[in-house]
Amino acid sequence: MENFISPPPMPPLPPPPTPPDPQINASSSSITNLTHSPSANIPDEETTKLTETQKMLKQLFQDPLLSDLTKYINDDKSSQTLLNKSTNKNVSNTIDDSSLTAAINSLTLEQVDTLIALELGTAFEITIQRGGLEPLKMVVRQNATIADIKNLIVLQISRDIKEANKKKGRKNRKIRQKLLEDKARIQEIGIRSGSVLKFSRYNSKIKKEKNRTEREKY
């Protein structure tokens, strides 16, 4: 019987090598951080523009010329406010004035039309002197006649007498003055804007001589 020789035992397998530390990854991450860190510190264009605008506004508000202009505008607004208050007060006082109210109430429709014609340029103002009496100022239309002037004189004198009667409490007779050639146009006889008419005594002899001259012509 042969002797059996067992094979020699196998040596133990060496353990697998341990993986190296991830130094490369760490370095790449640091490189990545180094790569992106400068861009984080750089401001964008909008932020830069906003900062420049703020600086410009700050310098503008510190400008003494702008300060004086702002003060002038505020003073002007205050003056305008005071002027408006004063104007409103004067208007209120004028409206409340009893004399003005009485004058407005005493105006007739014909007088209002005449005043409108004066503003439009289709009428003008004339003065009538009455010797020692106060002269009369009235507005007549351009196409008015002597009869119209006569009526205006009568109306004006009658109105003055009524006003005097209200103040004095007594009655006076109406004053009437006869005028010649009532149908004559005032423009035809040379009455213009600013003309002055005078009262004069009517002489009956002049009228008789005029009538006799006209008869002799025929």
CSV table of C-alpha atoms in Angstrom, one decimal:
chain,number,residue,atom,x,y,z
A,1,MET,CA,0.0,0.0,0.0
A,2,GLU,CA,1.4,3.2,-1.1
A,3,ASN,CA,1.7,6.1,1.2
A,4,PHE,CA,-0.6,9.0,0.1
A,5,ILE,CA,1.1,12.4,0.3
A,6,SER,CA,-1.3,15.2,0.9
A,7,PRO,CA,-0.6,18.4,-1.0
A,8,PRO,CA,0.8,21.2,0.9
A,9,PRO,CA,-1.7,23.7,2.1
A,10,MET,CA,-2.5,26.7,0.0
A,11,PRO,CA,-1.3,30.0,1.4
A,12,PRO,CA,-4.0,32.4,2.4
A,13,LEU,CA,-5.1,35.0,-0.2
A,14,PRO,CA,-4.0,38.5,0.6
A,15,PRO,CA,-6.7,41.0,1.4
A,16,PRO,CA,-7.9,43.3,-1.3
A,17,PRO,CA,-6.2,46.6,-1.4
A,18,THR,CA,-8.1,49.4,0.2
A,19,PRO,CA,-9.3,52.2,-2.1
A,20,PRO,CA,-7.4,55.4,-2.0
A,21,ASP,CA,-8.9,58.5,-0.4
A,22,PRO,CA,-11.0,60.7,-2.8
A,23,GLN,CA,-8.4,63.4,-3.0
A,24,ILE,CA,-9.0,64.1,-6.6
A,25,ASN,CA,-12.7,64.8,-6.1
A,26,ALA,CA,-11.9,67.1,-3.2
A,27,SER,CA,-9.5,69.0,-5.3
A,28,SER,CA,-11.9,69.2,-8.2
A,29,SER,CA,-14.6,70.5,-5.9
A,30,SER,CA,-12.2,73.1,-4.5
A,31,ILE,CA,-11.3,74.0,-8.1
A,32,THR,CA,-15.0,74.3,-8.9
A,33,ASN,CA,-15.5,76.5,-5.9
A,34,LEU,CA,-12.6,78.7,-6.9
A,35,THR,CA,-14.0,78.9,-10.4
A,36,HIS,CA,-17.4,80.1,-9.3
A,37,SER,CA,-16.5,82.2,-6.3
A,38,PRO,CA,-15.3,85.2,-8.4
A,39,SER,CA,-18.5,85.4,-10.4
A,40,ALA,CA,-20.5,85.6,-7.1
A,41,ASN,CA,-18.7,88.7,-6.1
A,42,ILE,CA,-19.2,90.5,-9.4
A,43,PRO,CA,-22.4,92.7,-9.4
A,44,ASP,CA,-24.8,92.5,-12.3
A,45,GLU,CA,-25.5,95.4,-14.7
A,46,GLU,CA,-28.9,96.3,-13.1
A,47,THR,CA,-27.4,96.7,-9.7
A,48,THR,CA,-24.6,98.9,-11.1
A,49,LYS,CA,-27.1,101.1,-12.9
A,50,LEU,CA,-29.3,101.4,-9.8
A,51,THR,CA,-26.3,102.4,-7.7
A,52,GLU,CA,-25.2,105.0,-10.2
A,53,THR,CA,-28.8,106.4,-10.4
A,54,GLN,CA,-28.9,106.7,-6.6
A,55,LYS,CA,-25.7,108.6,-6.6
A,56,MET,CA,-26.9,111.0,-9.2
A,57,LEU,CA,-30.2,111.6,-7.4
A,58,LYS,CA,-28.3,112.2,-4.2
A,59,GLN,CA,-26.0,114.8,-5.9
A,60,LEU,CA,-29.1,116.4,-7.5
A,61,PHE,CA,-30.9,116.8,-4.2
A,62,GLN,CA,-27.8,118.3,-2.7
A,63,ASP,CA,-27.6,120.9,-5.5
A,64,PRO,CA,-28.4,124.4,-3.9
A,65,LEU,CA,-30.0,125.5,-7.2
A,66,LEU,CA,-32.6,122.8,-6.9
A,67,SER,CA,-33.2,123.7,-3.3
A,68,ASP,CA,-33.9,127.4,-4.2
A,69,LEU,CA,-36.2,126.3,-7.1
A,70,THR,CA,-38.2,124.1,-4.7
A,71,LYS,CA,-38.5,126.9,-2.2
A,72,TYR,CA,-39.6,129.3,-5.0
A,73,ILE,CA,-42.3,126.8,-6.2
A,74,ASN,CA,-43.6,126.4,-2.6
A,75,ASP,CA,-43.7,130.2,-2.1
A,76,ASP,CA,-45.5,130.6,-5.4
A,77,LYS,CA,-48.1,128.1,-4.5
A,78,SER,CA,-48.6,129.8,-1.1
A,79,SER,CA,-49.0,133.2,-2.9
A,80,GLN,CA,-51.5,131.7,-5.4
A,81,THR,CA,-53.5,130.3,-2.5
A,82,LEU,CA,-53.6,133.6,-0.7
A,83,LEU,CA,-54.6,135.4,-4.0
A,84,ASN,CA,-57.4,132.9,-4.6
A,85,LYS,CA,-58.7,133.4,-1.0
A,86,SER,CA,-58.6,137.2,-1.4
A,87,THR,CA,-60.3,137.1,-4.8
A,88,ASN,CA,-63.1,134.8,-3.5
A,89,LYS,CA,-63.6,137.1,-0.5
A,90,ASN,CA,-63.8,140.2,-2.7
A,91,VAL,CA,-66.2,138.5,-5.0
A,92,SER,CA,-68.4,137.5,-2.0
A,93,ASN,CA,-68.3,141.0,-0.6
A,94,THR,CA,-69.2,142.5,-4.0
A,95,ILE,CA,-72.1,140.1,-4.5
A,96,ASP,CA,-73.4,141.0,-1.0
A,97,ASP,CA,-73.2,144.7,-1.7
A,98,SER,CA,-76.7,146.1,-1.6
A,99,SER,CA,-76.0,149.0,-4.0
A,100,LEU,CA,-74.7,146.6,-6.7
A,101,THR,CA,-77.8,144.4,-6.2
A,102,ALA,CA,-80.1,147.4,-6.6
A,103,ALA,CA,-78.2,148.6,-9.7
A,104,ILE,CA,-78.6,145.1,-11.3
A,105,ASN,CA,-82.3,145.0,-10.4
A,106,SER,CA,-82.9,148.4,-11.9
A,107,LEU,CA,-81.5,147.5,-15.3
A,108,THR,CA,-84.1,147.0,-18.0
A,109,LEU,CA,-83.9,144.5,-20.9
A,110,GLU,CA,-83.3,147.3,-23.3
A,111,GLN,CA,-80.3,148.6,-21.3
A,112,VAL,CA,-78.8,145.1,-21.2
A,113,ASP,CA,-79.2,144.9,-25.0
A,114,THR,CA,-77.5,148.3,-25.4
A,115,LEU,CA,-74.6,147.3,-23.2
A,116,ILE,CA,-74.2,144.1,-25.2
A,117,ALA,CA,-74.2,146.2,-28.4
A,118,LEU,CA,-71.5,148.4,-26.8
A,119,GLU,CA,-69.3,145.4,-26.2
A,120,LEU,CA,-69.8,144.1,-29.7
A,121,GLY,CA,-68.9,147.5,-31.2
A,122,THR,CA,-72.3,148.3,-32.7
A,123,ALA,CA,-73.0,151.1,-30.2
A,124,PHE,CA,-70.9,153.9,-28.7
A,125,GLU,CA,-71.1,156.3,-25.7
A,126,ILE,CA,-71.9,160.0,-26.0
A,127,THR,CA,-72.1,162.9,-23.4
A,128,ILE,CA,-74.8,165.5,-23.2
A,129,GLN,CA,-73.9,168.7,-21.3
A,130,ARG,CA,-76.8,170.5,-19.6
A,131,GLY,CA,-75.2,173.8,-18.6
A,132,GLY,CA,-74.8,173.9,-14.8
A,133,LEU,CA,-76.5,170.5,-14.4
A,134,GLU,CA,-74.6,167.2,-14.3
A,135,PRO,CA,-73.9,165.9,-17.8
A,136,LEU,CA,-75.6,162.8,-19.0
A,137,LYS,CA,-73.7,159.9,-20.4
A,138,MET,CA,-75.5,157.4,-22.5
A,139,VAL,CA,-74.9,154.6,-25.0
A,140,VAL,CA,-76.6,154.8,-28.4
A,141,ARG,CA,-76.5,152.4,-31.3
A,142,GLN,CA,-74.9,153.3,-34.6
A,143,ASN,CA,-78.2,153.4,-36.4
A,144,ALA,CA,-80.0,155.4,-33.7
A,145,THR,CA,-82.0,158.6,-34.6
A,146,ILE,CA,-82.5,161.9,-32.8
A,147,ALA,CA,-85.8,160.5,-31.5
A,148,ASP,CA,-83.9,157.7,-29.9
A,149,ILE,CA,-81.6,160.1,-28.2
A,150,LYS,CA,-84.6,162.1,-27.0
A,151,ASN,CA,-86.2,159.0,-25.6
A,152,LEU,CA,-83.0,158.1,-23.9
A,153,ILE,CA,-82.7,161.6,-22.4
A,154,VAL,CA,-86.3,161.4,-21.1
A,155,LEU,CA,-85.7,158.0,-19.6
A,156,GLN,CA,-82.5,159.0,-18.0
A,157,ILE,CA,-83.9,162.1,-16.5
A,158,SER,CA,-87.0,160.3,-15.3
A,159,ARG,CA,-84.9,157.6,-13.7
A,160,ASP,CA,-82.8,160.2,-12.0
A,161,ILE,CA,-85.9,162.0,-10.7
A,162,LYS,CA,-87.3,158.7,-9.4
A,163,GLU,CA,-84.1,158.0,-7.5
A,164,ALA,CA,-84.1,161.5,-6.1
A,165,ASN,CA,-87.7,161.2,-5.0
A,166,LYS,CA,-86.9,158.0,-3.2
A,167,LYS,CA,-84.1,159.7,-1.3
A,168,LYS,CA,-85.9,163.0,-0.7
A,169,GLY,CA,-89.4,161.7,-0.3
A,170,ARG,CA,-91.0,164.3,-2.6
A,171,LYS,CA,-92.4,164.4,-6.1
A,172,ASN,CA,-91.0,166.5,-9.0
A,173,ARG,CA,-92.5,167.1,-12.4
A,174,LYS,CA,-91.0,165.4,-15.4
A,175,ILE,CA,-88.6,167.4,-17.5
A,176,ARG,CA,-89.1,167.1,-21.3
A,177,GLN,CA,-87.1,168.8,-24.0
A,178,LYS,CA,-88.3,169.0,-27.6
A,179,LEU,CA,-85.7,168.1,-30.2
A,180,LEU,CA,-85.8,169.0,-33.9
A,181,GLU,CA,-85.8,166.5,-36.8
A,182,ASP,CA,-86.6,163.5,-34.7
A,183,LYS,CA,-86.2,161.1,-37.7
A,184,ALA,CA,-82.7,162.2,-38.6
A,185,ARG,CA,-80.0,159.6,-38.2
A,186,ILE,CA,-77.3,160.5,-35.8
A,187,GLN,CA,-74.6,159.3,-38.2
A,188,GLU,CA,-75.9,161.6,-40.9
A,189,ILE,CA,-75.5,164.7,-38.7
A,190,GLY,CA,-72.0,163.8,-37.5
A,191,ILE,CA,-72.7,162.2,-34.0
A,192,ARG,CA,-69.9,159.8,-33.3
A,193,SER,CA,-68.3,158.0,-30.4
A,194,GLY,CA,-67.4,160.5,-27.7
A,195,SER,CA,-69.6,163.3,-29.1
A,196,VAL,CA,-70.8,165.9,-26.7
A,197,LEU,CA,-74.3,167.4,-27.1
A,198,LYS,CA,-75.5,170.5,-25.3
A,199,PHE,CA,-78.9,171.7,-24.3
A,200,SER,CA,-80.0,175.1,-25.7
A,201,ARG,CA,-83.1,177.2,-25.6
A,202,TYR,CA,-85.5,176.7,-28.5
A,203,ASN,CA,-86.2,179.9,-30.4
A,204,SER,CA,-89.5,180.0,-32.1
A,205,LYS,CA,-88.4,182.8,-34.4
A,206,ILE,CA,-85.8,180.5,-36.0
A,207,LYS,CA,-88.4,177.9,-36.6
A,208,LYS,CA,-90.7,180.5,-38.3
A,209,GLU,CA,-87.9,181.7,-40.5
A,210,LYS,CA,-87.1,178.2,-41.5
A,211,ASN,CA,-90.6,177.3,-42.4
A,212,ARG,CA,-91.0,180.5,-44.4
A,213,THR,CA,-87.8,179.8,-46.3
A,214,GLU,CA,-89.0,176.3,-47.2
A,215,ARG,CA,-92.4,177.7,-48.4
A,216,GLU,CA,-90.6,180.2,-50.7
A,217,LYS,CA,-88.7,177.4,-52.3
A,218,TYR,CA,-91.9,175.8,-53.4
